[in-house]
Coordinates of C-alpha atoms in Angstrom, one line a residue:
Chain A
M1 CA -34.2 15.0 -64.3
S2 CA -35.3 12.8 -61.3
S3 CA -39.0 12.4 -60.8
N4 CA -39.0 10.9 -57.3
Y5 CA -41.3 13.4 -55.5
Y6 CA -44.5 12.3 -53.8
W7 CA -47.4 14.2 -52.3
G8 CA -48.2 13.4 -48.7
I9 CA -51.7 14.5 -47.7
D10 CA -52.8 14.2 -44.1
I11 CA -56.5 14.7 -43.5
G12 CA -57.7 15.6 -40.1
G13 CA -61.2 16.6 -38.8
T14 CA -60.1 20.3 -38.7
R15 CA -57.1 20.8 -40.9
V16 CA -55.4 19.1 -43.8
K17 CA -51.6 19.1 -44.0
L18 CA -49.9 18.5 -47.4
G19 CA -46.4 18.5 -48.6
L20 CA -44.1 17.3 -51.3
V21 CA -41.7 14.7 -50.1
N22 CA -38.6 13.1 -51.6
T23 CA -37.4 9.6 -51.0
D24 CA -34.9 10.8 -48.4
G25 CA -37.8 12.0 -46.3
D26 CA -37.3 15.7 -46.9
V27 CA -40.5 17.8 -47.0
L28 CA -39.7 20.2 -49.8
V29 CA -42.8 22.4 -49.7
S30 CA -45.8 22.2 -47.6
S31 CA -49.1 23.9 -46.8
V32 CA -52.0 23.6 -44.4
I33 CA -55.7 24.2 -45.3
D34 CA -58.9 23.9 -43.3
T35 CA -60.9 20.7 -43.8
L36 CA -64.3 22.5 -43.7
V37 CA -66.0 19.1 -43.3
E38 CA -69.4 20.9 -43.7
N39 CA -68.6 21.6 -47.4
G40 CA -68.4 18.0 -48.2
P41 CA -65.7 15.8 -49.7
D42 CA -65.8 17.1 -53.3
D43 CA -65.0 20.6 -52.1
L44 CA -62.1 19.3 -50.0
V45 CA -60.4 17.3 -52.8
D46 CA -60.8 20.2 -55.1
R47 CA -59.1 22.5 -52.7
I48 CA -56.4 19.9 -52.0
A49 CA -55.6 19.6 -55.7
Q50 CA -55.6 23.4 -56.2
T51 CA -53.2 23.8 -53.2
C52 CA -50.9 21.1 -54.6
K53 CA -50.8 22.7 -58.1
G54 CA -50.4 26.1 -56.6
L55 CA -47.3 25.0 -54.6
L56 CA -45.7 23.5 -57.8
L57 CA -46.3 26.8 -59.6
T58 CA -45.0 29.0 -56.8
E59 CA -42.0 26.9 -56.2
K60 CA -41.4 26.4 -59.9
I61 CA -41.4 22.6 -59.6
P62 CA -42.2 20.9 -62.8
S63 CA -45.3 18.7 -62.3
D64 CA -43.7 15.7 -64.0
M65 CA -41.3 15.4 -61.0
V66 CA -44.3 14.1 -58.9
R67 CA -44.8 10.4 -59.2
A68 CA -47.8 9.7 -56.9
F69 CA -49.6 10.7 -53.8
G70 CA -50.5 9.2 -50.4
V71 CA -53.4 10.3 -48.4
G72 CA -53.8 9.5 -44.7
S73 CA -57.2 9.8 -43.2
P74 CA -59.2 8.8 -40.2
G75 CA -60.8 5.4 -40.8
P76 CA -62.6 3.1 -41.2
M77 CA -61.7 2.8 -44.9
S78 CA -61.1 0.3 -47.7
Q79 CA -57.5 0.7 -48.8
N80 CA -58.1 -1.6 -51.8
K81 CA -61.0 0.4 -53.1
G82 CA -59.5 3.7 -51.9
T83 CA -62.8 4.7 -50.3
L84 CA -63.6 6.1 -46.8
L85 CA -66.3 4.0 -45.2
D86 CA -68.0 5.7 -42.3
P87 CA -65.3 8.0 -40.7
G88 CA -66.7 9.4 -37.4
N89 CA -64.5 12.5 -37.7
L90 CA -65.5 13.3 -41.2
P91 CA -69.4 13.3 -41.3
G92 CA -70.6 13.5 -44.9
F93 CA -67.6 11.6 -46.3
E94 CA -69.3 8.1 -46.1
N95 CA -68.3 5.8 -48.9
Y96 CA -66.4 8.6 -50.6
P97 CA -63.9 7.3 -53.3
I98 CA -61.3 9.8 -52.1
R99 CA -58.2 8.1 -53.7
D100 CA -59.7 8.0 -57.2
R101 CA -61.1 11.5 -57.0
L102 CA -57.7 12.8 -56.0
A103 CA -56.0 10.7 -58.7
Q104 CA -58.2 12.3 -61.3
L105 CA -57.5 15.9 -60.1
L106 CA -53.7 15.4 -59.4
E107 CA -53.4 13.2 -62.5
R108 CA -51.3 10.7 -60.5
P109 CA -51.9 7.3 -58.9
G110 CA -52.1 7.2 -55.1
V111 CA -52.8 5.2 -52.0
L112 CA -55.2 5.7 -49.1
E113 CA -54.1 4.7 -45.6
N114 CA -55.3 5.1 -42.0
D115 CA -53.8 8.3 -40.5
V116 CA -52.1 6.6 -37.6
N117 CA -50.8 3.8 -39.8
A118 CA -49.2 6.6 -42.0
I119 CA -47.6 8.2 -38.9
C120 CA -46.3 4.8 -37.8
W121 CA -44.8 4.3 -41.3
A122 CA -43.1 7.6 -41.1
E123 CA -41.5 6.8 -37.7
F124 CA -40.5 3.4 -39.1
K125 CA -38.9 4.9 -42.2
F126 CA -37.4 8.2 -40.8
G127 CA -38.0 8.4 -37.1
A128 CA -37.7 6.4 -33.9
G129 CA -38.0 3.1 -35.7
R130 CA -35.6 3.7 -38.6
D131 CA -33.2 1.0 -37.4
V132 CA -35.7 -1.7 -36.6
E133 CA -37.8 -4.1 -38.7
T134 CA -40.7 -4.8 -36.2
M135 CA -42.2 -2.1 -34.1
V136 CA -45.6 -1.0 -32.6
M137 CA -46.8 2.5 -32.0
L138 CA -49.4 3.9 -29.6
A139 CA -50.6 7.4 -30.4
L140 CA -52.0 8.7 -27.2
G141 CA -54.1 11.7 -28.1
T142 CA -57.8 12.5 -27.5
G143 CA -58.2 8.8 -28.4
V144 CA -55.6 6.1 -28.7
G145 CA -54.5 5.0 -32.2
G146 CA -52.2 2.2 -33.1
G147 CA -49.7 1.1 -35.7
I148 CA -47.8 -2.1 -36.3
I149 CA -44.8 -2.8 -38.5
Y150 CA -44.0 -6.5 -38.7
Q151 CA -40.8 -7.5 -40.6
S152 CA -40.9 -4.2 -42.4
E153 CA -44.5 -4.5 -43.5
L154 CA -47.5 -2.5 -42.3
I155 CA -50.1 -4.6 -40.6
Q156 CA -53.3 -3.2 -41.9
G157 CA -55.7 -5.9 -40.8
A158 CA -57.4 -8.3 -43.2
K159 CA -60.1 -5.8 -44.0
G160 CA -57.9 -2.7 -43.7
N161 CA -59.0 -1.5 -40.3
G162 CA -56.8 -3.5 -38.0
A163 CA -54.0 -2.3 -35.6
E164 CA -56.7 -0.5 -33.6
L165 CA -54.6 -1.0 -30.5
G166 CA -56.5 1.6 -28.5
H167 CA -59.5 -0.7 -28.5
M168 CA -57.8 -3.7 -27.1
I169 CA -59.7 -4.6 -23.9
V170 CA -57.3 -4.3 -21.0
V171 CA -60.0 -4.6 -18.2
D172 CA -63.0 -6.9 -18.7
Q173 CA -66.1 -4.8 -17.9
G174 CA -63.9 -1.8 -17.3
R175 CA -64.4 1.9 -18.2
E176 CA -66.8 2.8 -20.9
C177 CA -65.2 3.8 -24.2
K178 CA -66.9 6.0 -26.8
C179 CA -66.5 3.1 -29.3
G180 CA -69.2 1.2 -27.4
Q181 CA -66.8 -1.3 -25.7
Q182 CA -65.8 -1.4 -22.1
G183 CA -62.3 -1.5 -20.7
C184 CA -60.4 -0.4 -23.9
L185 CA -56.9 0.8 -23.6
E186 CA -58.2 4.2 -24.8
S187 CA -60.5 4.5 -21.8
Y188 CA -57.5 4.4 -19.5
A189 CA -54.7 6.0 -21.5
S190 CA -56.1 8.7 -23.8
A191 CA -55.7 12.4 -22.9
S192 CA -59.5 12.8 -22.4
H193 CA -59.8 9.8 -20.2
V194 CA -56.7 10.7 -18.1
V195 CA -58.4 14.0 -17.4
K196 CA -61.7 12.2 -16.7
R197 CA -60.1 9.7 -14.3
T198 CA -58.3 12.4 -12.5
K199 CA -61.4 14.4 -12.0
E200 CA -63.1 11.3 -10.6
K201 CA -60.4 10.9 -8.1
L202 CA -60.6 14.6 -7.1
D203 CA -64.4 14.2 -6.7
L204 CA -63.7 11.5 -4.1
G205 CA -62.2 14.4 -2.0
L206 CA -58.6 13.3 -2.3
D207 CA -56.1 16.1 -1.5
S208 CA -54.2 17.3 -4.5
T209 CA -52.4 20.4 -5.9
L210 CA -54.5 19.9 -9.0
K211 CA -57.5 21.4 -7.2
E212 CA -55.8 24.8 -7.4
V213 CA -55.4 24.4 -11.1
I214 CA -59.1 23.8 -11.6
N215 CA -60.0 26.7 -9.3
E216 CA -57.7 29.0 -11.2
N217 CA -58.3 27.8 -14.8
H218 CA -61.8 26.2 -14.5
H219 CA -60.2 23.5 -16.6
L220 CA -57.9 20.6 -16.3
T221 CA -55.5 19.4 -19.0
C222 CA -53.6 16.1 -19.4
E223 CA -50.4 18.2 -19.5
A224 CA -51.1 19.8 -16.1
I225 CA -51.7 16.3 -14.6
F226 CA -48.3 15.1 -15.9
E227 CA -46.6 18.2 -14.6
H228 CA -48.1 17.8 -11.1
A229 CA -47.1 14.1 -11.2
E230 CA -43.5 15.1 -11.9
D231 CA -43.8 17.5 -8.9
G232 CA -45.0 14.5 -6.7
D233 CA -48.7 15.2 -6.3
D234 CA -50.1 11.9 -5.1
V235 CA -53.3 11.9 -7.2
A236 CA -51.4 12.8 -10.4
V237 CA -48.6 10.3 -9.6
D238 CA -51.2 7.5 -9.2
I239 CA -52.9 8.3 -12.5
V240 CA -49.6 8.5 -14.5
N241 CA -48.4 5.3 -12.9
S242 CA -51.7 3.6 -13.8
V243 CA -51.5 4.9 -17.4
A244 CA -47.9 3.5 -17.6
R245 CA -49.0 0.1 -16.2
T246 CA -51.9 -0.2 -18.8
L247 CA -49.5 0.7 -21.6
A248 CA -47.0 -1.9 -20.3
Q249 CA -49.8 -4.5 -20.2
T250 CA -50.5 -3.7 -23.9
A251 CA -46.8 -3.8 -24.7
V252 CA -46.5 -7.3 -23.1
N253 CA -49.4 -8.5 -25.1
L254 CA -48.0 -7.1 -28.4
D255 CA -44.6 -8.6 -27.5
H256 CA -46.1 -12.1 -27.2
I257 CA -47.7 -11.6 -30.6
F258 CA -45.0 -9.9 -32.7
E259 CA -41.9 -9.7 -30.6
P260 CA -41.2 -6.1 -31.7
E261 CA -37.8 -4.5 -31.1
L262 CA -39.5 -1.2 -30.3
C263 CA -42.6 0.3 -28.9
V264 CA -43.0 4.0 -29.8
L265 CA -45.3 6.3 -27.9
G266 CA -46.7 9.4 -29.5
G267 CA -49.4 12.0 -29.1
G268 CA -50.0 14.6 -26.4
V269 CA -49.9 12.1 -23.5
S270 CA -46.4 11.1 -24.5
K271 CA -45.0 14.7 -24.3
S272 CA -43.7 14.2 -20.8
G273 CA -41.1 12.0 -22.5
E274 CA -38.8 10.0 -20.3
F275 CA -41.0 10.6 -17.2
L276 CA -43.7 8.4 -18.7
L277 CA -41.3 6.2 -20.7
S278 CA -39.3 5.1 -17.7
Q279 CA -42.4 4.0 -15.8
V280 CA -43.8 2.1 -18.8
R281 CA -40.4 0.4 -19.2
E282 CA -40.3 -0.6 -15.5
H283 CA -43.8 -2.0 -15.5
Y284 CA -43.1 -3.9 -18.8
H285 CA -40.0 -5.6 -17.3
D286 CA -41.9 -6.3 -14.1
M287 CA -44.9 -7.8 -15.9
M288 CA -43.2 -9.8 -18.7
W289 CA -42.3 -13.4 -18.3
D290 CA -38.8 -14.8 -17.7
L291 CA -39.0 -17.6 -20.3
N292 CA -37.4 -15.5 -23.0
P293 CA -35.4 -12.3 -22.5
A294 CA -37.6 -9.2 -22.5
T295 CA -35.9 -7.1 -25.1
M296 CA -38.5 -4.6 -26.3
E297 CA -37.3 -1.0 -26.1
F298 CA -39.5 2.1 -25.6
A299 CA -39.1 5.5 -27.3
I300 CA -41.1 8.6 -28.0
T301 CA -41.9 9.6 -31.6
E302 CA -39.1 11.6 -33.2
L303 CA -40.9 13.3 -36.1
D304 CA -42.8 16.6 -35.8
D305 CA -46.2 17.6 -37.2
H306 CA -45.1 16.5 -40.6
A307 CA -45.2 12.8 -39.7
G308 CA -48.6 12.2 -41.3
V309 CA -47.5 14.0 -44.6
L310 CA -44.2 12.1 -44.6
G311 CA -45.7 8.7 -43.9
S312 CA -48.5 9.0 -46.4
A313 CA -46.0 10.0 -49.1
A314 CA -43.5 7.3 -48.1
L315 CA -46.2 4.6 -48.4
C316 CA -46.0 5.2 -52.2
F317 CA -42.2 5.0 -52.5
D318 CA -42.1 1.3 -53.4
K319 CA -45.5 1.3 -55.2
F320 CA -45.1 4.0 -57.9
Chain B
M1 CA -42.4 -40.5 -60.8
S2 CA -43.7 -37.8 -58.5
S3 CA -41.5 -36.9 -55.6
N4 CA -43.9 -34.7 -53.6
Y5 CA -43.9 -36.5 -50.3
Y6 CA -42.8 -34.8 -47.0
W7 CA -42.0 -36.1 -43.5
G8 CA -44.0 -34.5 -40.8
I9 CA -42.4 -34.9 -37.3
D10 CA -44.4 -33.8 -34.2
I11 CA -42.2 -33.8 -31.1
G12 CA -44.0 -33.9 -27.7
G13 CA -42.6 -34.3 -24.2
T14 CA -43.8 -37.9 -24.1
R15 CA -44.3 -39.1 -27.7
V16 CA -43.2 -38.3 -31.2
K17 CA -45.6 -38.7 -34.0
L18 CA -44.3 -38.9 -37.5
G19 CA -45.8 -39.5 -40.9
L20 CA -45.3 -39.2 -44.6
V21 CA -47.6 -36.6 -46.1
N22 CA -48.5 -35.6 -49.7
T23 CA -49.5 -32.2 -50.9
D24 CA -53.2 -33.1 -50.7
G25 CA -52.8 -33.5 -47.0
D26 CA -53.0 -37.3 -46.9
V27 CA -50.9 -39.0 -44.3
L28 CA -49.7 -42.1 -46.2
V29 CA -47.9 -43.9 -43.4
S30 CA -47.3 -42.9 -39.9
S31 CA -45.8 -44.1 -36.6
V32 CA -45.5 -43.1 -33.0
I33 CA -42.3 -43.5 -30.8
D34 CA -41.5 -42.5 -27.3
T35 CA -39.6 -39.3 -26.8
L36 CA -37.4 -40.7 -23.9
V37 CA -36.2 -37.2 -23.1
E38 CA -33.8 -38.6 -20.6
N39 CA -31.8 -40.3 -23.3
G40 CA -31.0 -36.9 -24.9
P41 CA -31.5 -35.3 -28.3
D42 CA -29.0 -37.3 -30.3
D43 CA -30.7 -40.6 -29.3
L44 CA -34.1 -39.1 -30.3
V45 CA -33.1 -37.9 -33.8
D46 CA -31.4 -41.3 -34.4
R47 CA -34.6 -43.1 -33.6
I48 CA -36.7 -40.7 -35.6
A49 CA -34.5 -41.2 -38.7
Q50 CA -34.5 -45.0 -38.2
T51 CA -38.3 -45.0 -37.9
C52 CA -38.6 -42.9 -41.1
K53 CA -36.3 -45.2 -43.0
G54 CA -38.1 -48.3 -41.6
L55 CA -41.4 -47.0 -42.8
L56 CA -40.1 -46.4 -46.3
L57 CA -38.7 -50.0 -46.5
T58 CA -41.8 -51.6 -45.0
E59 CA -44.2 -49.7 -47.3
K60 CA -41.8 -50.1 -50.3
I61 CA -41.7 -46.3 -50.9
P62 CA -38.6 -45.2 -52.8
S63 CA -36.7 -42.7 -50.7
D64 CA -36.3 -40.3 -53.6
M65 CA -40.1 -39.6 -53.4
V66 CA -39.4 -37.7 -50.2
R67 CA -38.5 -34.0 -50.8
A68 CA -38.1 -32.6 -47.3
F69 CA -39.1 -32.8 -43.6
G70 CA -40.9 -30.5 -41.2
V71 CA -40.4 -30.8 -37.5
G72 CA -42.8 -29.3 -34.9
S73 CA -41.5 -29.0 -31.4
P74 CA -42.2 -27.1 -28.2
G75 CA -40.4 -23.8 -28.1
P76 CA -38.6 -21.5 -27.6
M77 CA -36.6 -22.0 -30.8
S78 CA -34.7 -20.3 -33.6
Q79 CA -36.4 -21.3 -36.8
N80 CA -33.7 -19.6 -38.9
K81 CA -30.9 -21.5 -37.2
G82 CA -33.1 -24.6 -36.8
T83 CA -32.1 -24.9 -33.1
L84 CA -34.2 -25.4 -30.0
L85 CA -33.3 -22.8 -27.4
D86 CA -34.4 -23.7 -23.8
P87 CA -37.6 -25.9 -24.3
G88 CA -39.2 -26.4 -20.9
N89 CA -40.8 -29.7 -21.9
L90 CA -37.6 -31.1 -23.3
P91 CA -34.9 -30.8 -20.6
G92 CA -31.4 -31.6 -22.1
F93 CA -32.3 -30.3 -25.5
E94 CA -31.0 -26.8 -24.9
N95 CA -29.4 -25.2 -28.0
Y96 CA -29.7 -28.4 -29.9
P97 CA -29.4 -28.0 -33.7
I98 CA -32.3 -30.5 -34.3
R99 CA -33.1 -29.4 -37.9
D100 CA -29.6 -29.8 -39.2
R101 CA -29.0 -33.1 -37.4
L102 CA -32.2 -34.5 -38.9
A103 CA -31.2 -33.2 -42.3
Q104 CA -28.0 -35.1 -42.1
L105 CA -29.7 -38.4 -41.1
L106 CA -32.7 -38.1 -43.4
E107 CA -30.5 -36.7 -46.2
R108 CA -33.2 -34.1 -46.9
P109 CA -33.6 -30.4 -46.1
G110 CA -36.2 -29.4 -43.5
V111 CA -37.8 -26.7 -41.4
L112 CA -38.3 -26.4 -37.6
E113 CA -41.4 -24.8 -36.3
N114 CA -43.2 -24.3 -33.0
D115 CA -45.7 -27.2 -32.4
V116 CA -48.8 -25.1 -32.0
N117 CA -47.9 -23.0 -35.1
A118 CA -47.6 -26.2 -37.1
I119 CA -51.1 -27.4 -35.9
C120 CA -52.5 -23.9 -36.8
W121 CA -50.9 -24.3 -40.2
A122 CA -52.5 -27.7 -40.7
E123 CA -56.0 -26.3 -39.7
F124 CA -55.4 -23.4 -42.2
K125 CA -54.4 -25.7 -45.1
F126 CA -56.7 -28.7 -44.5
G127 CA -59.0 -28.1 -41.5
A128 CA -61.4 -25.5 -40.1
G129 CA -59.5 -22.6 -41.8
R130 CA -59.1 -24.1 -45.3
D131 CA -61.4 -21.4 -46.8
V132 CA -60.0 -18.3 -45.0
E133 CA -56.9 -16.2 -45.4
T134 CA -56.6 -14.8 -41.9
M135 CA -57.3 -16.8 -38.7
V136 CA -56.2 -17.2 -35.1
M137 CA -56.1 -20.4 -33.1
L138 CA -56.2 -21.0 -29.4
A139 CA -55.1 -24.5 -28.3
L140 CA -56.6 -25.0 -24.9
G141 CA -54.7 -27.9 -23.3
T142 CA -52.7 -28.1 -20.1
G143 CA -51.4 -24.8 -21.2
V144 CA -52.8 -22.4 -23.9
G145 CA -50.9 -22.2 -27.2
G146 CA -51.6 -19.8 -30.0
G147 CA -51.3 -19.6 -33.7
I148 CA -51.9 -16.8 -36.2
I149 CA -52.3 -16.9 -40.0
Y150 CA -52.4 -13.4 -41.5
Q151 CA -53.1 -13.1 -45.2
S152 CA -52.0 -16.7 -45.7
E153 CA -48.7 -16.3 -43.8
L154 CA -47.8 -17.7 -40.5
I155 CA -47.0 -15.0 -37.9
Q156 CA -43.9 -16.4 -36.1
G157 CA -42.9 -13.3 -34.3
A158 CA -39.8 -11.3 -35.1
K159 CA -37.6 -13.7 -33.1
G160 CA -39.5 -16.8 -34.0
N161 CA -41.4 -17.1 -30.7
G162 CA -44.4 -14.9 -31.1
A163 CA -48.1 -15.8 -31.3
E164 CA -47.8 -16.9 -27.7
L165 CA -51.5 -16.0 -27.2
G166 CA -51.8 -17.9 -24.0
H167 CA -49.6 -15.4 -22.3
M168 CA -51.4 -12.3 -23.3
I169 CA -52.4 -10.6 -20.0
V170 CA -56.2 -10.5 -19.7
V171 CA -56.3 -9.4 -16.0
D172 CA -53.7 -7.0 -14.6
Q173 CA -52.3 -8.5 -11.4
G174 CA -54.5 -11.5 -12.0
R175 CA -53.9 -15.2 -11.4
E176 CA -50.3 -16.5 -11.3
C177 CA -49.2 -18.3 -14.4
K178 CA -46.4 -20.8 -14.4
C179 CA -44.6 -18.6 -16.9
G180 CA -43.9 -16.1 -14.2
Q181 CA -46.5 -13.5 -15.3
Q182 CA -49.8 -12.7 -13.7
G183 CA -53.2 -12.7 -15.3
C184 CA -52.3 -14.6 -18.5
L185 CA -55.1 -16.1 -20.6
E186 CA -53.6 -19.5 -19.8
S187 CA -54.2 -18.9 -16.1
Y188 CA -57.9 -18.6 -16.8
A189 CA -58.6 -20.9 -19.7
S190 CA -56.2 -23.8 -19.7
A191 CA -57.4 -27.3 -18.6
S192 CA -55.3 -27.2 -15.5
H193 CA -56.4 -23.8 -14.4
V194 CA -60.1 -24.6 -15.1
V195 CA -59.7 -27.4 -12.6
K196 CA -57.8 -25.3 -10.2
R197 CA -60.3 -22.4 -10.3
T198 CA -63.2 -24.9 -9.9
K199 CA -61.6 -26.4 -6.8
E200 CA -61.1 -22.9 -5.3
K201 CA -64.8 -22.3 -5.7
L202 CA -65.7 -25.6 -4.1
D203 CA -63.3 -24.8 -1.3
L204 CA -65.4 -21.7 -0.6
G205 CA -68.2 -24.2 0.4
L206 CA -70.5 -23.6 -2.7
D207 CA -73.0 -26.3 -3.4
S208 CA -72.2 -28.3 -6.5
T209 CA -72.7 -31.8 -8.0
L210 CA -69.0 -31.8 -8.7
K211 CA -68.4 -32.6 -5.0
E212 CA -69.7 -36.1 -5.6
V213 CA -67.3 -36.5 -8.5
I214 CA -64.4 -35.6 -6.3
N215 CA -65.7 -37.9 -3.5
E216 CA -66.0 -40.8 -5.9
N217 CA -62.9 -40.3 -8.0
H218 CA -60.6 -38.4 -5.7
H219 CA -59.9 -36.4 -8.8
L220 CA -61.5 -33.6 -10.9
T221 CA -61.1 -33.3 -14.7
C222 CA -61.8 -30.4 -17.0
E223 CA -64.1 -32.7 -19.0
A224 CA -66.2 -33.4 -15.9
I225 CA -66.5 -29.7 -15.2
F226 CA -67.8 -29.1 -18.7
E227 CA -70.2 -32.0 -18.5
H228 CA -71.7 -30.7 -15.2
A229 CA -72.0 -27.3 -16.7
E230 CA -74.0 -28.7 -19.5
D231 CA -76.2 -30.3 -16.9
G232 CA -76.7 -27.0 -15.2
D233 CA -74.5 -27.2 -12.1
D234 CA -74.1 -23.5 -11.0
V235 CA -70.4 -23.7 -10.1
A236 CA -69.5 -25.4 -13.4
V237 CA -71.8 -23.1 -15.4
D238 CA -70.0 -20.0 -13.9
I239 CA -66.5 -21.4 -14.6
V240 CA -67.3 -22.3 -18.2
N241 CA -69.0 -18.9 -18.7
S242 CA -65.9 -17.1 -17.3
V243 CA -63.6 -19.2 -19.6
A244 CA -65.8 -18.2 -22.6
R245 CA -65.7 -14.6 -21.6
T246 CA -61.9 -14.6 -21.3
L247 CA -61.6 -16.2 -24.7
A248 CA -64.0 -13.6 -26.1
Q249 CA -61.9 -10.8 -24.7
T250 CA -58.8 -12.3 -26.4
A251 CA -60.8 -12.7 -29.6
V252 CA -61.9 -9.0 -29.5
N253 CA -58.2 -8.0 -29.0
L254 CA -57.0 -10.1 -31.9
D255 CA -59.9 -8.9 -34.1
H256 CA -58.7 -5.3 -33.5
I257 CA -55.2 -6.3 -34.6
F258 CA -55.7 -8.7 -37.5
E259 CA -59.4 -8.7 -38.3
P260 CA -59.3 -12.5 -38.7
E261 CA -62.2 -14.2 -40.5
L262 CA -62.0 -17.1 -38.0
C263 CA -61.0 -18.0 -34.5
V264 CA -60.4 -21.7 -34.1
L265 CA -60.4 -23.3 -30.7
G266 CA -58.6 -26.6 -30.1
G267 CA -57.2 -28.8 -27.3
G268 CA -59.0 -30.7 -24.5
V269 CA -61.0 -27.7 -23.2
S270 CA -62.6 -27.3 -26.6
K271 CA -64.0 -30.8 -26.7
S272 CA -67.4 -29.7 -25.5
G273 CA -67.7 -28.1 -28.9
E274 CA -70.8 -26.0 -29.6
F275 CA -71.5 -25.7 -25.9
L276 CA -68.3 -23.6 -25.3
L277 CA -68.3 -22.1 -28.8
S278 CA -71.8 -20.6 -28.5
Q279 CA -70.9 -18.9 -25.3
V280 CA -67.6 -17.5 -26.7
R281 CA -69.5 -16.2 -29.8
E282 CA -72.2 -14.5 -27.6
H283 CA -69.6 -12.8 -25.4
Y284 CA -67.6 -11.7 -28.4
H285 CA -70.6 -10.0 -30.1
D286 CA -71.6 -8.5 -26.7
M287 CA -68.1 -7.1 -26.0
M288 CA -67.1 -6.0 -29.6
W289 CA -67.6 -2.4 -30.7
D290 CA -70.3 -1.3 -33.1
L291 CA -68.1 0.9 -35.3
N292 CA -67.4 -1.9 -37.8
P293 CA -69.5 -5.1 -38.2
A294 CA -68.2 -7.8 -35.9
T295 CA -67.7 -10.6 -38.4
M296 CA -65.3 -13.1 -36.9
E297 CA -66.5 -16.6 -36.8
F298 CA -65.7 -19.3 -34.3
A299 CA -65.0 -23.0 -34.9
I300 CA -63.4 -26.1 -33.3
T301 CA -60.4 -27.7 -34.8
E302 CA -61.3 -30.3 -37.5
L303 CA -58.2 -32.3 -37.7
D304 CA -57.3 -35.3 -35.5
D305 CA -54.1 -36.3 -33.7
H306 CA -52.3 -36.0 -37.0
A307 CA -52.6 -32.2 -37.2
G308 CA -49.0 -31.7 -35.9
V309 CA -47.6 -34.2 -38.5
L310 CA -49.7 -32.7 -41.3
G311 CA -48.8 -29.1 -40.4
S312 CA -45.1 -29.7 -40.0
A313 CA -45.0 -31.4 -43.4
A314 CA -47.2 -28.8 -45.0
L315 CA -44.8 -26.0 -43.9
C316 CA -42.3 -27.4 -46.4
F317 CA -44.6 -27.6 -49.4
D318 CA -43.7 -24.2 -50.8
K319 CA -40.1 -24.3 -49.6
F320 CA -38.7 -27.5 -51.1

């Protein structure tokens, strides 16, 4: 009987997704549990292990079919040691040897990887990047995460916390980022900063259909801004165009380093799909030099909420 | 008898340096010939091969001690095919199969690499980076070249023309670069742009001791600007500070991608040494986030004019 199944465990600040994955990228069984950060890391790994064992029992899958596990988590971390360092989203998990604790409980070897790197790996193996060898990913959520695959290898950074593309500085002395820097990509293109920047524009007294949204909902979302941009509202159009231009600047810079075949956009901000993509593409071709042909393509992530589970598991395929 | 000697051939727009290198990084014999671009590539490779053979005869070195050759050249190029593509500095050399032509004439296998990548490799093997595994290099000459070593491997880019760090965009819609882009690092930090920017400031009527230099010499050099900055001239101080800040911004961005241990500055603009270095270092620590310790160090290239010869040859060590 084949034993090529792997656990993928995707830890977030609120919830943990886990699933059993085969080497074709099928998620055979899966579950979601609360992170309950306040209960600490020992409690969490216990519940993860119990959930995994429970799934095997319920689904009548013999445990010897599982070879290993991959766990994706917010960083910073040491992949080599398998420990979390000082993860902002997981207070109380500092210096926790999560990989080895899980290995004891699951009785399998495993790997620890940055959560966005794991998602990037999933897109590379099974999603938008399955036909390329070199790609970059920008995950445009509350923050901006990054991932880089160069010649079929994940670029982790020399200390395991590289590919932090959201914190590349796109404007010297630009907008303040929560990381402490000024002018990060994140402070222009993350969902929270898109909303913030739009509100700043509205506060200047510019006319906009978004004012009605705020009056009605007492709340402005990134999604609403993109919708109003599609409908031609000037303020929203300007913001989306500026986000697209900043993403294109980052794409040009990554092109000059890695020459990726593909730049994949993910996260909430990318949900408008081709509307954002076409603007990024246009700015990229506009900004890029003429010395070599500008050949990078742009796409939206193809995998659903399981990407983190899939990627974490897939990172083990060649290792165990 | 040992046969671990390698030719290093460093092609420039004006001159070609070549030398015989051993695996300890000693240049045993060397020579310089004119490129004579106007005579075309066949003439050049003939003269390179004749010079190599002449050196062996003169120095009484048996030709069977030479294992291979490395040739460094301005890009763009295809390393895989060993051909130059459309090198701006070598008109008439378009699509020339320089590696295989040299291989025929020298009767040895060889590699073709971008000239700045070769210099970066030399610094990594024998120079400022000999004790690190991950480093970046910025060669600040007439233009700005780049090199990246990640975990002891040269990052060539997926198509062989990556690591063009001088053309990362540091200012959206910034200064025009000769590459066709706007706001490239090169358009702020290259020797020619440092001079250009200084002249623009002087044209505004700002008071500066540099005006005397221009009156006397009818000419302004990057070197003079750095000297006057060290002497405290306000205009020169501002320019050097701005160059340092732009280099620091680039260093921060590369740190977030690769987490290099070291950033090496080379080329004419770096000749002021610690004067520039200390300012780059200060801006880097000032600009970099606090989430992880900012540990990248900065240094000036350590190798002399032979770096290109050394690096080209050294790129063959593990291959042949």
